[in-house]
PDB file of C-alpha atoms in Angstrom:
ATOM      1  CA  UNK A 143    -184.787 -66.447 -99.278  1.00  0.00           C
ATOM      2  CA  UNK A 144    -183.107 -63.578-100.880  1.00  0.00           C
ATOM      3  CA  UNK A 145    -180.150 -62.200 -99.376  1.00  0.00           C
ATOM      4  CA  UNK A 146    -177.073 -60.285 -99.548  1.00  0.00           C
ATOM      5  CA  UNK A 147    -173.694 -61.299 -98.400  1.00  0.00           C
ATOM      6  CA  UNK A 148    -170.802 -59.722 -97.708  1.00  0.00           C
ATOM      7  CA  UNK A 149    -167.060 -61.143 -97.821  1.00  0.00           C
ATOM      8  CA  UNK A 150    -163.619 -59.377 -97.724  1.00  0.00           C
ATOM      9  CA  UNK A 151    -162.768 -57.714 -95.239  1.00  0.00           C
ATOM     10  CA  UNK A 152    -160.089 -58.349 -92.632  1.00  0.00           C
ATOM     11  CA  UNK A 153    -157.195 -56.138 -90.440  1.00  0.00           C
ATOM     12  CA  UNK A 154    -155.443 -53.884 -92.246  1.00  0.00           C
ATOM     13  CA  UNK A 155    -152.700 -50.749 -91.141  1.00  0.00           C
ATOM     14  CA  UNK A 156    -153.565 -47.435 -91.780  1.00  0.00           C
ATOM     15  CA  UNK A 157    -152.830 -46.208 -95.470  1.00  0.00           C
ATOM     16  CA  UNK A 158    -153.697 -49.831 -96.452  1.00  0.00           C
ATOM     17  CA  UNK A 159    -156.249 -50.660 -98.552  1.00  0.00           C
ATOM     18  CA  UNK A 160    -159.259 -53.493 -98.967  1.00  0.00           C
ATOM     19  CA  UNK A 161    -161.516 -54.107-101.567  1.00  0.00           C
ATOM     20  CA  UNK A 162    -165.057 -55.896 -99.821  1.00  0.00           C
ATOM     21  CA  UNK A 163    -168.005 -57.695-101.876  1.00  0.00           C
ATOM     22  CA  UNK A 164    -171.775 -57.902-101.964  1.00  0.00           C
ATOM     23  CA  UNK A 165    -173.058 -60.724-103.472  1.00  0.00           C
ATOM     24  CA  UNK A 166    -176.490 -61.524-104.059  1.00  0.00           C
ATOM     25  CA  UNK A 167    -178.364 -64.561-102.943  1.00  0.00           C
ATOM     26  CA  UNK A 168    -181.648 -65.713-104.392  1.00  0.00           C
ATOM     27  CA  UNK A 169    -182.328 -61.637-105.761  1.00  0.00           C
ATOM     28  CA  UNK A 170    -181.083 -59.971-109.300  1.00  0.00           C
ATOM     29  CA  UNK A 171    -178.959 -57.559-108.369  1.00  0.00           C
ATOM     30  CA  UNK A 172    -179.253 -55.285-112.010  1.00  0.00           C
ATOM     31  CA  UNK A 173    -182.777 -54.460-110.281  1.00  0.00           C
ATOM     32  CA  UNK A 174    -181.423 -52.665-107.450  1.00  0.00           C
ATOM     33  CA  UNK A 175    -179.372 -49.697-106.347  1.00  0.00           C
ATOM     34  CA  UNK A 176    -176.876 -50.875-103.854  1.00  0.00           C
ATOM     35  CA  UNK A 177    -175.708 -49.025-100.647  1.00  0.00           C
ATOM     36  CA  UNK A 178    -172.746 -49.568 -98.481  1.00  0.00           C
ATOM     37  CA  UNK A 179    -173.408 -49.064 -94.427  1.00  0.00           C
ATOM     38  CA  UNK A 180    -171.010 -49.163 -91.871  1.00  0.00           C
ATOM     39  CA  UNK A 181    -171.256 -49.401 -87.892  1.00  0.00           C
ATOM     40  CA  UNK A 182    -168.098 -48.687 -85.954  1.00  0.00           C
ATOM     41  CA  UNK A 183    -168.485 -49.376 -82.060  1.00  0.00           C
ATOM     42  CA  UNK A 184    -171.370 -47.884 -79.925  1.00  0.00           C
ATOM     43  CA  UNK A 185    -172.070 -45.798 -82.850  1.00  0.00           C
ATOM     44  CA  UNK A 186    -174.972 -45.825 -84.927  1.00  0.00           C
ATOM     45  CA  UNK A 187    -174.962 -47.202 -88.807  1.00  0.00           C
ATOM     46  CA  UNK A 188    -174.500 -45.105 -91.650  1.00  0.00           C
ATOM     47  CA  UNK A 189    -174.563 -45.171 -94.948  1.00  0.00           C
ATOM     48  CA  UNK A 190    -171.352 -44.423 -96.661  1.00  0.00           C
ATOM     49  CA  UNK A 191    -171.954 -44.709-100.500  1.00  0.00           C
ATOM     50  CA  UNK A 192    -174.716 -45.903-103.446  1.00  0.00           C
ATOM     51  CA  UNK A 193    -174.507 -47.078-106.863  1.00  0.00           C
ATOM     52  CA  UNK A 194    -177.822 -46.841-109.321  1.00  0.00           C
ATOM     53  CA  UNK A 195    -178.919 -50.162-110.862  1.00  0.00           C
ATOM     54  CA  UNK A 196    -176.748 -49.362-114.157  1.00  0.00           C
ATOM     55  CA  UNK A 197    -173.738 -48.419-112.513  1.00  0.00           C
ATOM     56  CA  UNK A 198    -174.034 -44.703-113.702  1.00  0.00           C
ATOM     57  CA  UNK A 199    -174.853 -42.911-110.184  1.00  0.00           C
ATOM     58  CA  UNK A 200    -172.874 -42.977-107.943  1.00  0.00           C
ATOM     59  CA  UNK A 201    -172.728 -41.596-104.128  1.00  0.00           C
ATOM     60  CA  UNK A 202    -170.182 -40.718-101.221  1.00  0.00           C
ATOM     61  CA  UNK A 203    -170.155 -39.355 -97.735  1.00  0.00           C
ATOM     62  CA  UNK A 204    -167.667 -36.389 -97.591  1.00  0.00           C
ATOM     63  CA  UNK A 205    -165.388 -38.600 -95.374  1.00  0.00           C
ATOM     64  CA  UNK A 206    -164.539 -41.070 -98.004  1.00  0.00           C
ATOM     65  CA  UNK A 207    -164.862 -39.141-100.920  1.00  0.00           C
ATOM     66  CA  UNK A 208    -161.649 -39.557-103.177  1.00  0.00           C
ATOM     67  CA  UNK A 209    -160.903 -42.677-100.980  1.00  0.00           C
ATOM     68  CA  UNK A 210    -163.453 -45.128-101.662  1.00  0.00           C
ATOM     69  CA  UNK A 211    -164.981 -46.580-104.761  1.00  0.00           C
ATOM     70  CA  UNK A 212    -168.272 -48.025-105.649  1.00  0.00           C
ATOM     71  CA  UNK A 213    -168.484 -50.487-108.295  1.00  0.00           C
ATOM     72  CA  UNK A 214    -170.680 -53.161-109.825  1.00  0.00           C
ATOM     73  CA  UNK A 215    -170.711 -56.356-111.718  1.00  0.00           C
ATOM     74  CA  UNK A 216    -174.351 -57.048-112.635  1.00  0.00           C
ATOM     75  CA  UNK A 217    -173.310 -60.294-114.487  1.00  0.00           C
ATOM     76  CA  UNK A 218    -171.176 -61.752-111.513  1.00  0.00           C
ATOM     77  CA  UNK A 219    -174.379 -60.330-109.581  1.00  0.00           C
ATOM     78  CA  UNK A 220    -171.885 -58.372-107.230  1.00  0.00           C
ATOM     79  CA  UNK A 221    -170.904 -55.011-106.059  1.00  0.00           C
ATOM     80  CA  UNK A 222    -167.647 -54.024-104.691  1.00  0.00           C
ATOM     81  CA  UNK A 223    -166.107 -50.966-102.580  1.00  0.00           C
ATOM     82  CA  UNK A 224    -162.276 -50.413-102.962  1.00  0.00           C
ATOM     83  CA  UNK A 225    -161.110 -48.573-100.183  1.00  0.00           C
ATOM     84  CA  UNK A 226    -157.732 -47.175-100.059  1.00  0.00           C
ATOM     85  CA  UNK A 227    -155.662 -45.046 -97.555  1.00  0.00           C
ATOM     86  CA  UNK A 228    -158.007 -46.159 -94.581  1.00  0.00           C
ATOM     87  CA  UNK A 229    -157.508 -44.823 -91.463  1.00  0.00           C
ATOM     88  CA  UNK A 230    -158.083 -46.178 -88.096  1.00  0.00           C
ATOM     89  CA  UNK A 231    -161.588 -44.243 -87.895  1.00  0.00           C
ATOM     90  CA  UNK A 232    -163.106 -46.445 -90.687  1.00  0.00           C
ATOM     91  CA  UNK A 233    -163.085 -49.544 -88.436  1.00  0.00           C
ATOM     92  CA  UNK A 234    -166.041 -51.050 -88.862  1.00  0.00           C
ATOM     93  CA  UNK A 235    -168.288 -53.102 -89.809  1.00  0.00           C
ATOM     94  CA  UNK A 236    -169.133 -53.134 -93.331  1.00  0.00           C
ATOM     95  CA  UNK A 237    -172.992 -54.330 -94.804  1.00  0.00           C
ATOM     96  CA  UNK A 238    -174.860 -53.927 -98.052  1.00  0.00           C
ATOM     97  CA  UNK A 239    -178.284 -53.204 -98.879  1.00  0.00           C
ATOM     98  CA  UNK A 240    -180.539 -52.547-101.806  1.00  0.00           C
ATOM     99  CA  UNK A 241    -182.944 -49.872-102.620  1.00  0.00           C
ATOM    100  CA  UNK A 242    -184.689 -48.812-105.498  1.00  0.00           C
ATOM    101  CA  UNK A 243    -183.063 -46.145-106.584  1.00  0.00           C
ATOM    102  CA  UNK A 244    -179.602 -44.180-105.850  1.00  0.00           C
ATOM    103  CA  UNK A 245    -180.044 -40.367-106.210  1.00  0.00           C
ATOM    104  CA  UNK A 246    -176.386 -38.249-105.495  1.00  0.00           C
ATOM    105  CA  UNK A 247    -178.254 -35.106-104.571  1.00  0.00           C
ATOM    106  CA  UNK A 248    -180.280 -36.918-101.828  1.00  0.00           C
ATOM    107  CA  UNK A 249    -177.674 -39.476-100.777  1.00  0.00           C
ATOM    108  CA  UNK A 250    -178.643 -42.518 -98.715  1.00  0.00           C
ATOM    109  CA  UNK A 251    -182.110 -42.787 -96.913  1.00  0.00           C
ATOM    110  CA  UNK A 252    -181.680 -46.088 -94.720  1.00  0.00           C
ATOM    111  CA  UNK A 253    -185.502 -46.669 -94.123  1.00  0.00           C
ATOM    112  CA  UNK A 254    -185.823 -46.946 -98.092  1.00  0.00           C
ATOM    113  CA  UNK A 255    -183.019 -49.969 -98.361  1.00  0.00           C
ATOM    114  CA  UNK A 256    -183.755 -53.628 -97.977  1.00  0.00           C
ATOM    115  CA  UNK A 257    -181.783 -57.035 -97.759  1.00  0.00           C
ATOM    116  CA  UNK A 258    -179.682 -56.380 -95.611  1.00  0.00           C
ATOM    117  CA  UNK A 259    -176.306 -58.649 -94.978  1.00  0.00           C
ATOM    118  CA  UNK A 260    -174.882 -59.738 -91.767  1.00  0.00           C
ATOM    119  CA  UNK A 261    -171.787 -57.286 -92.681  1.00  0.00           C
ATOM    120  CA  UNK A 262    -168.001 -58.299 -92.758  1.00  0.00           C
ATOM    121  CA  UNK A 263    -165.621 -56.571 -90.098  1.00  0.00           C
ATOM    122  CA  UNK A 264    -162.710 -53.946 -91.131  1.00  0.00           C
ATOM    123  CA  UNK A 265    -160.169 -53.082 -88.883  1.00  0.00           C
ATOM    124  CA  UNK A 266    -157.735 -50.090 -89.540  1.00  0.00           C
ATOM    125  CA  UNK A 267    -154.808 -50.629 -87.167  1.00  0.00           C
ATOM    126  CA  UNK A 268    -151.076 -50.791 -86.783  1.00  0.00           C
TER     127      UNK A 268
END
């Protein structure tokens, strides 16, 4: 069964910075944009950033713009976010999905991605 699978995250104090993976199980990732999502607490998921198949779109929520980056590996069939300077707001927890396509203008339609993981927890605290 295809999936996706997250790994890296952890606690962390604010300023800090983590850099969490998507690998992909059973599916070839170079097919797929990929999406990060997050879910803090009684709120509800959002998606935070996208990356096109080929690596050359890429997408960002104004509230981690300049502080998070989107990258891919097709050949190690993973994509990454670096996040730096994290602040106690971007606890979370963090999942990946995949889509067909990542368009900037539009950002990130959840109903259109797929496979989703089972997410890895970030926590921004001192």
């Amino acid at each position: 069964q295809a999936r996706l699978v997250e790994s890296g995250g952890g606690l962390v104090q604010p300023g800090g910075s983590l850099r969490i993976s998507c690998v992909a199980s059973r599916l070839t990732l170079e097919y797929y944009a990929i999406g990060w999502f997050r879910q803090a607490p009684g709120k509800e998921r959002e998606g935070i950033s996208c990356i096109s198949s080929d690596g050359g779109s890429t997408y960002y929520i104004e509230s981690v713009k300049g502080r998070f980056t989107i990258s891919r590996d097709n050949a190690k069939n993973t994509v990454y976010l670096q996040m730096n300077s994290l602040k106690p707001e971007d606890t979370a927890v963090y999942s990946c999905a995949a889509a067909a396509i990542c368009v900037p203008k539009v950002g990130i339609r959840s109903h259109e991605y797929d496979y989703f993981g089972q997410g890895t927890q970030v926590t921004v605290s001192s």
